[in-house]
Coordinates of C-alpha atoms in Angstrom, one line a residue:
Chain A
M1 CA 24.4 127.9 24.5
S2 CA 25.4 124.7 22.3
S3 CA 27.0 126.3 19.5
T4 CA 29.2 128.6 21.8
A5 CA 30.2 125.5 23.5
H6 CA 31.7 124.4 20.2
T7 CA 33.1 127.6 19.0
P8 CA 36.4 129.3 20.6
T9 CA 35.4 132.6 21.0
A10 CA 37.5 135.1 19.1
A11 CA 39.3 136.4 22.4
A12 CA 40.5 132.6 22.6
R13 CA 41.6 132.2 19.6
A14 CA 44.0 135.5 18.9
P15 CA 47.7 134.4 19.2
R16 CA 49.6 135.8 22.1
V17 CA 53.1 137.0 21.1
F18 CA 55.1 134.6 22.8
G19 CA 58.6 137.4 22.0
V20 CA 61.1 138.3 19.1
L21 CA 63.7 135.7 17.6
A22 CA 66.9 137.2 15.7
E23 CA 69.8 135.1 14.8
F24 CA 73.1 136.2 14.6
K25 CA 76.1 134.9 12.6
N26 CA 78.9 133.3 15.2
P27 CA 79.7 133.0 18.9
A28 CA 81.5 136.5 18.6
D29 CA 78.3 138.3 17.4
V30 CA 75.9 137.0 19.5
Y31 CA 78.5 137.6 22.5
H32 CA 78.5 140.9 21.9
A33 CA 74.7 141.6 21.1
A34 CA 74.2 139.8 24.6
E35 CA 76.0 142.4 26.4
K36 CA 73.8 145.2 24.1
V37 CA 70.7 143.5 25.3
R38 CA 71.5 143.3 28.8
D39 CA 72.6 146.9 28.9
A40 CA 69.2 147.9 27.4
G41 CA 67.8 146.3 30.7
Y42 CA 65.8 143.5 29.8
K43 CA 65.5 140.9 31.8
K44 CA 63.3 137.9 30.3
W45 CA 65.5 137.3 27.6
D46 CA 68.0 134.1 26.4
V47 CA 70.9 133.3 23.9
H48 CA 70.7 129.9 22.1
S49 CA 73.7 128.1 20.9
P50 CA 74.6 125.0 19.9
F51 CA 77.2 124.8 22.5
P52 CA 78.7 126.6 25.9
I53 CA 80.0 130.1 25.0
H54 CA 82.8 131.1 27.0
G55 CA 81.8 133.7 29.3
I56 CA 78.1 134.5 28.5
E57 CA 76.9 134.3 31.8
R58 CA 78.8 137.7 32.1
A59 CA 77.8 139.3 28.7
M60 CA 73.7 137.9 29.9
G61 CA 74.2 139.7 33.1
L62 CA 73.2 136.6 34.9
G63 CA 73.8 136.3 39.0
D64 CA 74.8 133.4 40.9
S65 CA 72.6 130.5 40.3
K66 CA 70.1 129.4 42.8
L67 CA 71.5 125.7 43.0
G68 CA 73.9 126.1 45.4
W69 CA 71.3 127.4 47.7
I70 CA 69.2 124.0 47.0
A71 CA 72.1 121.9 47.5
I72 CA 73.0 123.2 51.2
F73 CA 69.5 123.0 51.9
C74 CA 69.2 119.1 50.6
A75 CA 72.3 118.1 52.5
M76 CA 71.4 119.5 55.7
A77 CA 68.1 117.9 55.4
G78 CA 69.7 114.5 54.1
A79 CA 72.2 114.0 56.9
F80 CA 70.0 115.9 60.1
G81 CA 67.2 113.0 58.5
G82 CA 70.0 109.9 58.4
F83 CA 71.3 111.2 61.7
S84 CA 68.0 111.5 63.2
L85 CA 66.9 108.0 61.8
Q86 CA 69.9 106.3 63.6
F87 CA 69.1 108.4 66.8
W88 CA 65.3 107.5 67.2
I89 CA 65.9 103.5 66.2
H90 CA 68.7 103.7 69.0
R91 CA 67.4 105.9 71.3
F92 CA 63.4 104.8 71.4
A93 CA 62.4 102.0 68.8
Y94 CA 64.4 99.3 69.1
P95 CA 67.4 99.9 71.5
L96 CA 70.0 97.6 71.0
L97 CA 73.4 97.1 72.2
I98 CA 76.1 96.0 69.1
G99 CA 79.3 95.4 69.9
G100 CA 79.5 97.1 73.8
K101 CA 79.5 100.2 72.3
P102 CA 77.1 102.9 73.5
L103 CA 73.6 102.9 72.4
I104 CA 74.3 106.4 71.0
A105 CA 77.3 105.5 68.9
Y106 CA 77.8 108.3 67.0
P107 CA 80.7 107.7 65.5
A108 CA 78.9 104.8 63.9
Y109 CA 76.3 107.0 62.7
I110 CA 78.6 109.1 60.3
P111 CA 78.6 107.1 57.5
V112 CA 75.1 106.9 57.2
T113 CA 74.4 110.5 58.4
F114 CA 77.1 111.4 55.0
E115 CA 75.1 109.0 52.9
P116 CA 71.3 110.6 52.8
G117 CA 73.3 113.9 52.8
I118 CA 74.9 113.1 49.3
L119 CA 71.8 111.1 48.3
F120 CA 69.4 113.8 48.8
T121 CA 71.8 116.5 47.4
A122 CA 71.9 114.8 44.4
F123 CA 68.5 114.4 43.8
G124 CA 67.7 118.3 45.0
C125 CA 70.9 119.1 42.2
L126 CA 69.1 117.2 39.4
L127 CA 65.4 118.1 40.0
G128 CA 66.3 121.7 41.4
M129 CA 68.1 121.9 38.5
L130 CA 65.2 120.8 36.0
A131 CA 62.9 123.0 38.0
L132 CA 64.7 126.3 37.8
N133 CA 65.0 125.5 33.8
G134 CA 61.1 125.1 33.7
L135 CA 61.5 121.4 32.5
P136 CA 60.6 118.8 31.6
R137 CA 58.0 120.5 29.3
L138 CA 56.7 119.3 25.9
Y139 CA 56.3 122.8 23.8
H140 CA 57.8 125.8 23.7
A141 CA 57.1 128.6 21.5
L142 CA 60.6 128.8 19.6
F143 CA 60.0 125.5 18.4
R144 CA 57.3 126.9 15.9
S145 CA 60.4 128.5 14.4
E146 CA 61.8 126.8 11.5
N147 CA 65.1 128.6 11.6
F148 CA 65.5 128.1 15.1
K149 CA 66.2 124.1 14.3
K150 CA 70.0 125.1 13.4
A151 CA 70.2 126.4 17.2
T152 CA 71.3 122.8 17.7
D153 CA 74.0 123.3 14.7
D154 CA 75.3 126.3 13.3
G155 CA 72.5 129.0 14.6
F156 CA 73.2 131.4 17.2
F157 CA 70.0 133.2 18.4
I158 CA 68.5 136.0 21.1
S159 CA 65.0 135.8 22.1
I160 CA 63.0 138.6 23.6
E161 CA 60.2 137.3 25.6
A162 CA 56.9 139.4 25.7
R163 CA 56.5 139.3 29.2
D164 CA 59.3 141.4 29.7
P165 CA 58.4 144.6 31.1
R166 CA 60.3 146.3 28.7
F167 CA 59.2 144.6 25.6
D168 CA 57.5 146.5 22.8
L169 CA 57.0 144.4 19.9
A170 CA 58.1 147.1 17.2
A171 CA 60.6 148.5 19.2
T172 CA 62.3 145.3 20.5
R173 CA 62.3 143.7 17.1
D174 CA 63.9 147.6 15.8
F175 CA 66.5 146.5 18.7
L176 CA 67.5 143.5 17.8
S177 CA 67.7 144.3 14.1
S178 CA 70.1 147.3 15.3
I179 CA 72.6 145.1 17.3
G180 CA 72.6 142.7 14.4
G181 CA 70.3 140.2 14.6
T182 CA 68.9 138.8 11.2
H183 CA 65.9 136.4 10.2
I184 CA 64.3 138.1 12.7
E185 CA 60.6 136.5 13.7
V186 CA 57.9 137.4 16.0
L187 CA 56.7 134.0 17.4
E188 CA 53.2 133.1 19.1
D189 CA 52.7 131.2 22.0
Chain B
M1 CA 101.9 136.6 26.5
V2 CA 102.5 137.9 30.2
D3 CA 101.8 141.6 30.5
S4 CA 105.5 143.2 29.9
R5 CA 104.6 145.6 32.9
D6 CA 103.9 142.4 35.1
T7 CA 106.8 141.9 37.5
I8 CA 107.8 137.9 37.5
Q9 CA 111.2 138.6 39.1
L10 CA 111.4 138.6 42.8
N11 CA 112.7 142.2 43.5
S12 CA 115.6 142.7 45.4
K13 CA 113.7 144.5 48.6
L14 CA 112.1 141.1 49.2
A15 CA 115.3 139.0 48.8
K16 CA 116.3 141.0 51.6
S17 CA 114.2 138.9 53.9
T18 CA 116.2 136.2 53.6
S19 CA 118.3 137.3 56.2
W20 CA 115.8 137.3 58.4
F21 CA 115.3 133.5 57.9
L22 CA 118.6 132.8 58.0
G23 CA 118.6 134.4 61.6
A24 CA 115.7 132.5 62.5
G25 CA 117.4 129.2 61.5
V26 CA 120.3 130.0 63.5
L27 CA 118.4 131.3 66.4
G28 CA 116.3 127.8 66.1
V29 CA 119.7 126.0 66.2
L30 CA 120.6 127.7 69.3
L31 CA 117.4 126.5 70.9
C32 CA 117.3 123.3 69.7
A33 CA 120.9 122.9 71.1
V34 CA 119.7 124.1 74.5
S35 CA 116.9 121.8 74.3
Y36 CA 119.5 118.8 73.3
F37 CA 121.4 119.0 76.5
Q38 CA 117.8 119.3 78.3
D39 CA 116.8 116.1 77.3
A40 CA 117.5 114.5 73.8
Q41 CA 114.7 112.6 73.7
T42 CA 112.2 115.7 73.7
F43 CA 114.8 117.5 71.3
F44 CA 114.3 114.6 68.8
A45 CA 110.8 114.0 68.9
S46 CA 110.0 117.9 68.7
Y47 CA 112.7 118.2 65.9
L48 CA 111.2 115.0 64.0
T49 CA 107.2 116.8 64.2
A50 CA 108.5 120.0 62.7
F51 CA 111.2 118.3 59.9
S52 CA 108.0 115.8 58.9
F53 CA 105.4 119.2 59.1
F54 CA 107.9 120.9 56.6
L55 CA 108.8 117.3 54.4
A56 CA 105.3 117.2 54.1
I57 CA 105.0 120.7 52.1
S58 CA 107.5 119.6 50.0
L59 CA 105.9 116.4 49.1
G60 CA 102.5 117.8 48.4
A61 CA 104.6 120.1 46.4
I62 CA 105.9 117.5 44.5
F63 CA 102.8 115.5 44.0
F64 CA 101.3 118.8 42.6
V65 CA 103.8 119.3 40.1
M66 CA 103.9 115.9 38.7
V67 CA 100.3 115.8 38.5
Q68 CA 100.0 119.2 36.8
H69 CA 102.4 117.5 34.1
L70 CA 100.9 113.8 34.0
A71 CA 97.1 115.3 33.4
R72 CA 99.0 118.6 31.0
V73 CA 97.4 121.2 33.0
G74 CA 96.9 124.5 31.8
W75 CA 95.5 126.9 34.6
S76 CA 98.2 126.1 37.0
V77 CA 101.0 127.4 35.0
T78 CA 101.2 130.5 36.3
V79 CA 101.5 129.0 40.4
R80 CA 103.3 126.2 39.1
R81 CA 107.0 127.5 39.4
T82 CA 106.4 128.8 43.2
A83 CA 105.4 124.9 43.3
E84 CA 108.9 123.5 41.7
T85 CA 110.5 125.5 44.3
L86 CA 108.9 124.5 47.0
A87 CA 109.4 120.9 45.7
N88 CA 113.2 121.4 45.4
N89 CA 113.2 122.3 49.0
L90 CA 113.5 118.6 49.1
L91 CA 117.3 119.1 48.7
I92 CA 117.7 121.3 51.8
L93 CA 115.2 118.9 53.9
A94 CA 117.6 116.2 53.1
V95 CA 120.3 118.2 54.6
L96 CA 118.0 119.3 57.7
F97 CA 117.3 115.5 58.1
L98 CA 120.6 114.5 59.2
P99 CA 120.2 115.3 62.4
L100 CA 117.7 112.8 63.1
L101 CA 119.8 110.0 62.1
L102 CA 121.7 110.7 65.5
G103 CA 118.4 109.9 67.5
V104 CA 117.4 106.8 66.0
H105 CA 117.5 104.9 69.7
E106 CA 116.0 107.9 71.5
L107 CA 113.1 107.8 68.6
F108 CA 112.4 104.2 68.0
Q109 CA 111.7 101.5 70.9
W110 CA 112.7 98.7 68.3
S111 CA 115.9 99.4 67.5
H112 CA 117.3 98.7 70.6
E113 CA 118.5 95.0 71.0
D114 CA 117.6 94.1 74.6
V115 CA 114.0 95.5 73.7
R116 CA 113.8 93.4 70.7
L117 CA 114.7 90.3 72.5
V118 CA 111.9 90.4 75.3
D119 CA 109.5 92.2 73.0
H120 CA 107.5 89.4 70.9
L121 CA 105.8 91.8 68.6
I122 CA 109.2 93.4 67.9
Q123 CA 110.8 90.6 67.1
S124 CA 108.1 89.2 64.8
K125 CA 108.4 92.7 62.3
A126 CA 112.5 92.5 62.8
A127 CA 112.8 91.1 58.8
Y128 CA 111.3 94.8 58.3
L129 CA 112.1 96.9 61.5
N130 CA 115.9 96.6 61.8
L131 CA 118.9 99.2 62.0
P132 CA 120.7 98.6 58.3
F133 CA 117.4 97.7 56.2
F134 CA 116.3 101.4 58.1
F135 CA 118.8 103.2 56.9
I136 CA 118.9 102.2 53.3
R137 CA 115.0 102.8 53.0
T138 CA 115.6 106.3 54.5
A139 CA 118.7 106.9 51.9
V140 CA 116.4 105.8 49.1
Y141 CA 113.5 108.1 50.0
F142 CA 115.5 111.2 50.2
T143 CA 117.7 110.5 47.1
V144 CA 114.3 109.7 44.8
W145 CA 112.6 112.7 46.9
S146 CA 115.7 115.2 45.7
V147 CA 116.3 114.1 42.4
L148 CA 112.7 114.6 41.6
G149 CA 112.6 117.9 43.3
W150 CA 115.5 119.0 41.7
W151 CA 115.0 117.9 38.3
F152 CA 111.6 119.3 37.5
L153 CA 112.6 122.7 38.7
R154 CA 116.0 122.5 36.7
T155 CA 113.4 121.3 33.5
S156 CA 111.4 123.7 34.1
R157 CA 113.5 126.6 34.1
L158 CA 115.6 125.2 31.2
Q159 CA 112.5 125.8 29.5
D160 CA 112.1 129.1 30.2
E161 CA 115.0 129.7 27.9
T162 CA 114.6 127.3 25.2
K163 CA 110.7 127.1 25.2
D164 CA 111.1 123.7 23.7
P165 CA 107.3 122.1 24.4
A166 CA 109.3 118.9 24.0
L167 CA 110.5 119.3 27.6
S168 CA 106.8 119.3 28.9
T169 CA 106.3 116.1 27.1
R170 CA 109.2 114.7 28.9
M171 CA 108.3 116.2 32.7
G172 CA 105.1 114.1 31.7
K173 CA 106.8 111.0 31.2
V174 CA 109.3 111.1 34.2
A175 CA 105.7 112.0 36.2
T176 CA 104.4 108.9 35.7
F177 CA 107.2 106.7 37.2
G178 CA 107.9 109.6 39.3
L179 CA 104.1 109.7 41.1
I180 CA 104.6 105.9 41.3
L181 CA 108.2 106.5 43.3
F182 CA 106.7 109.0 45.3
G183 CA 103.5 107.0 46.1
L184 CA 106.0 104.2 47.8
T185 CA 108.6 106.1 49.2
S186 CA 106.2 108.8 51.0
T187 CA 103.6 105.9 52.4
F188 CA 107.0 104.2 53.8
Y189 CA 108.5 107.1 55.5
A190 CA 105.5 107.7 57.2
I191 CA 105.3 103.9 58.2
D192 CA 109.2 103.8 59.2
W193 CA 109.6 107.5 60.6
I194 CA 106.5 108.2 62.3
M195 CA 104.2 105.0 62.7
S196 CA 107.0 102.9 63.9
I197 CA 108.0 105.2 66.8
D198 CA 105.0 102.6 68.4
A199 CA 105.9 99.5 66.5
H200 CA 103.2 97.6 68.3
W201 CA 100.6 99.4 67.1
F202 CA 99.6 99.6 63.1
S203 CA 97.3 100.7 60.1
T204 CA 97.0 100.2 56.8
M205 CA 95.9 103.8 56.3
F206 CA 98.9 105.2 57.9
G207 CA 100.7 106.0 54.6
V208 CA 97.4 107.8 53.0
Y209 CA 96.7 109.8 55.9
F210 CA 100.4 111.0 55.9
F211 CA 100.1 111.5 52.0
A212 CA 96.7 113.3 52.1
G213 CA 97.6 115.8 55.4
A214 CA 100.4 116.3 53.2
V215 CA 98.9 117.8 50.2
V216 CA 96.5 120.1 52.4
A217 CA 99.7 121.5 54.0
F218 CA 101.0 122.2 50.5
Y219 CA 98.1 123.7 49.2
C220 CA 97.7 126.0 52.2
T221 CA 101.5 126.9 51.6
L222 CA 101.5 127.3 48.0
I223 CA 97.8 129.7 48.8
L224 CA 100.3 132.0 51.4
V225 CA 103.3 131.8 49.5
V226 CA 101.2 133.3 46.0
T227 CA 99.8 135.8 48.3
W228 CA 102.5 136.7 49.5
L229 CA 104.3 137.5 46.3
K230 CA 101.4 139.6 45.0
S231 CA 101.2 141.4 48.4
T232 CA 104.6 142.4 47.8
G233 CA 104.2 143.8 44.1
H234 CA 104.6 140.9 42.1
L235 CA 102.4 138.3 39.3
K236 CA 100.0 141.5 39.5
T237 CA 98.0 140.3 36.6
S238 CA 99.9 136.6 36.1
V239 CA 98.2 135.1 39.1
N240 CA 94.8 136.5 38.8
T241 CA 90.9 135.5 41.2
E242 CA 91.0 132.5 39.1
H243 CA 93.7 130.8 39.8
F244 CA 93.0 131.6 43.6
H245 CA 89.6 129.7 42.7
D246 CA 91.6 126.8 41.9
M247 CA 93.7 126.8 44.3
G248 CA 91.4 127.2 46.9
K249 CA 89.3 124.3 44.9
L250 CA 91.9 121.7 45.3
L251 CA 92.8 122.9 49.0
F252 CA 88.9 122.5 49.7
G253 CA 88.6 118.9 48.0
H254 CA 92.2 117.7 49.6
N255 CA 90.8 118.5 52.8
I256 CA 87.9 116.3 52.9
F257 CA 90.0 113.7 51.3
W258 CA 92.1 113.9 54.4
T259 CA 89.2 113.9 56.7
Y260 CA 87.7 110.7 54.7
I261 CA 91.0 109.3 55.4
A262 CA 91.0 110.1 59.1
F263 CA 87.7 109.2 59.9
S264 CA 87.8 105.3 57.7
Q265 CA 91.3 105.1 60.0
F266 CA 89.5 106.2 63.2
M267 CA 86.2 104.1 62.4
L268 CA 87.6 100.8 61.6
I269 CA 89.9 101.1 64.7
W270 CA 87.2 101.7 66.8
Y271 CA 84.8 99.8 65.7
A272 CA 86.8 96.6 65.8
N273 CA 88.0 97.3 68.9
I274 CA 91.0 94.9 69.1
P275 CA 93.3 95.8 71.5
E276 CA 96.6 96.2 70.1
E277 CA 94.9 98.7 67.4
T278 CA 92.8 101.0 69.9
L279 CA 96.0 101.6 72.0
F280 CA 96.8 104.7 69.4
F281 CA 93.5 106.2 70.3
L282 CA 93.4 105.0 74.0
H283 CA 96.7 107.4 74.3
R284 CA 95.5 109.8 72.3
G285 CA 92.1 110.0 73.9
E286 CA 92.8 111.3 77.3
G287 CA 93.6 115.0 79.1
L288 CA 94.9 117.7 76.9
W289 CA 95.6 114.9 74.3
K290 CA 91.3 114.0 73.9
T291 CA 91.3 118.1 73.4
I292 CA 93.8 117.7 70.4
S293 CA 91.9 114.9 69.0
L294 CA 89.1 116.6 69.0
S295 CA 90.2 119.9 67.2
L296 CA 91.1 117.7 64.4
P297 CA 87.7 117.0 63.3
W298 CA 86.5 120.2 64.2
L299 CA 89.3 122.6 63.0
H300 CA 90.6 120.7 60.7
F301 CA 87.8 119.7 58.8
V302 CA 84.5 120.9 59.7
A303 CA 85.3 125.3 60.3
P304 CA 87.5 125.3 56.9
F305 CA 84.6 122.8 55.3
L306 CA 81.8 125.4 55.7
F307 CA 84.5 128.6 55.6
L308 CA 85.7 127.6 52.1
M309 CA 82.8 126.3 51.0
S310 CA 81.4 129.4 49.2
H311 CA 83.4 130.8 45.9
N312 CA 82.9 134.4 47.0
I313 CA 85.7 132.9 50.1
K314 CA 87.9 131.3 47.7
R315 CA 87.9 134.4 45.0
R316 CA 89.3 136.9 47.7
P317 CA 92.7 136.3 48.1
A318 CA 92.5 137.5 51.7
L319 CA 90.1 135.6 53.0
L320 CA 91.6 132.4 51.3
A321 CA 95.0 133.0 52.8
T322 CA 93.2 133.3 56.2
G323 CA 91.9 130.0 55.9
A324 CA 94.8 128.5 54.6
A325 CA 97.1 129.9 57.2
L326 CA 94.8 128.5 59.8
L327 CA 94.5 125.1 58.0
L328 CA 98.5 124.9 57.5
T329 CA 98.5 125.3 61.6
M330 CA 96.5 122.5 62.0
C331 CA 98.6 120.2 59.7
Y332 CA 101.1 121.0 62.0
V333 CA 99.0 120.3 65.1
D334 CA 98.1 116.9 63.2
I335 CA 102.1 115.4 62.6
Y336 CA 102.2 116.5 66.6
W337 CA 99.3 114.7 67.5
L338 CA 100.8 111.7 65.3
I339 CA 104.2 111.5 66.8
Q340 CA 104.5 113.5 70.1
P341 CA 101.7 111.3 72.2
N342 CA 104.2 108.5 72.0
F343 CA 106.6 110.6 74.2
H344 CA 104.8 112.7 76.2
Q345 CA 101.8 110.1 77.4
N346 CA 100.7 112.7 80.0
G347 CA 99.7 115.7 77.8
P348 CA 101.3 118.1 75.2
H349 CA 104.4 119.3 75.8
F350 CA 104.9 122.5 73.9
G351 CA 108.1 124.1 74.7
I352 CA 111.7 125.2 73.7
S353 CA 112.4 122.4 71.7
D354 CA 109.2 122.7 69.3
V355 CA 109.6 126.4 68.6
G356 CA 113.3 125.6 68.5
S357 CA 112.9 123.0 65.8
L358 CA 110.0 125.3 64.2
L359 CA 112.6 127.9 64.0
A360 CA 115.2 125.8 63.0
V361 CA 113.6 123.9 59.8
G362 CA 111.4 126.6 59.0
G363 CA 113.8 129.5 59.0
F364 CA 116.4 127.4 56.2
Y365 CA 113.4 125.8 54.7
L366 CA 112.4 129.4 53.8
F367 CA 115.4 131.3 53.5
F368 CA 116.1 128.2 50.5
L369 CA 112.9 128.7 49.1
I370 CA 113.6 132.4 48.3
H371 CA 117.2 131.8 47.7
N372 CA 115.6 129.5 45.0
L373 CA 112.7 131.8 43.6
R374 CA 115.5 134.9 43.0
Q375 CA 117.1 132.6 40.3
A376 CA 114.7 132.5 37.9
P377 CA 111.4 134.4 36.9
L378 CA 108.5 133.4 39.0
I379 CA 106.3 131.8 36.2
P380 CA 107.7 129.7 33.8
V381 CA 108.0 131.7 30.8
G382 CA 108.7 128.9 28.4
D383 CA 105.9 126.9 28.8
P384 CA 104.0 126.1 26.2
R385 CA 100.3 126.4 28.0
L386 CA 101.0 129.8 29.4
N387 CA 98.7 131.2 27.3
D388 CA 96.2 128.9 28.5
C389 CA 96.9 130.1 32.1
L390 CA 96.8 133.1 31.7
S391 CA 93.3 133.6 29.9
Y392 CA 92.2 131.0 32.4
D393 CA 88.7 131.6 33.7
N394 CA 86.2 129.8 35.8
G395 CA 82.4 131.5 34.3
I396 CA 81.6 132.8 37.8
P397 CA 79.0 135.7 37.2
E398 CA 80.3 139.0 38.4

């Protein structure tokens, strides 16, 4: 009993393949390689570059970001909340006549309706962006690659993840090599 | 480089439409003459409304042109010639303005000696609101605008031939001073020719309110003119989805700016509730004027805000142009709402004088616009940033 508790089983120790990483020479190469990966039908993959590459979203076949929907939802929630708060205070919680204005003086509510709308949108955009990117995280399998450190300097990479339905270790590796990838590495999770 | 198959010269078929606009202008003049003899004051109020509306478009245009040079903007090069030509229309506006000089006594209570003698508020403003100074200021505005509008188009056309990048630098330098002059003249025009109709009332935000509306009116017009040029077979590749997207973004943004100014002006006056300030909104808060007042937040802000929010709209020229046309109509309503309640307290009085003024000013305005678009290529072919503009990309996925 006790010995099995201290010794991890063979299955747990067996490394899971995270995906395949390939390096490309320059932005143009990685751009055209990305088009081929897109056309090959991969979905769970990414391009890594030290700087933004113009038009890479199209080469990767990315759709619209969902962030806009998060932003407008937060904006409406914030604006509705801000307006309701004032309405509730002046109608129910603490009705108080101010400056001879009606109790429900909605022109006066607009600034406070606007501000939570903006505040919630800002939070929604920042947190939504982090969530959509899977951040924050302390660890990523790509960091196992020594070569990948160049991605912050002069390296251009494409990684295809094992969870992609089309992923097949040997075939994907060959594919990346056929579209011009070098230093191809198989990374473990 | 510009695609050699692209049409960047106004075709003769379109040039023929000038006779239509000339005809509209002449018809407008006739209607104006009729309405002048019916009621001079109504006529001048209508003419000032229509004139200020078209003036707003060209003021927005000269502002846009100068900002493009000042910020060394690349994306806008192929639509800038249209804006320059709209700004150059300040020349014809200086001529179309002249009839208003005859209407000073019909338009401005403060210009009457007998009113000034008994009206303490007007008396205390006499150091500013007196006819000689008023005419000098007006002359300064139109001189500044005509020179700016004319010079930027002329210099840009000169660059078409010389391809000299130094001209862009020079236009950037002139734009710095030009924008300061523009800020002062457009503010004081609004104070002198619109706000002082009701000389008892004042708002420190009035100048910027007129400016904000002017820039919105300009972007609407720019989008409409460029869409029209494209639909008649011009600028097929030189102006593309990316440029429409950017014009749409600027229209969207400046319309929010207008709303911000409009609401700030209203909010402060409404909240403070000081008699000499609230009168402005009191006059506009009854009967049909109230409906028009309420149409401003809903149709000048809320509807265009929701409509223009998505890039899927801004990137479709037909939809964007539809939005721009509706918003441009609201820009006219806005200026109508500023001027006309002073003359028709019981409700709007839209009639022959308004139609005639719109036809007269608008007809000659468009005639002059097309006449000038014909004189040179529709895009500044000598601009050093032309290639930046042609390859411009917002990076929106398909």
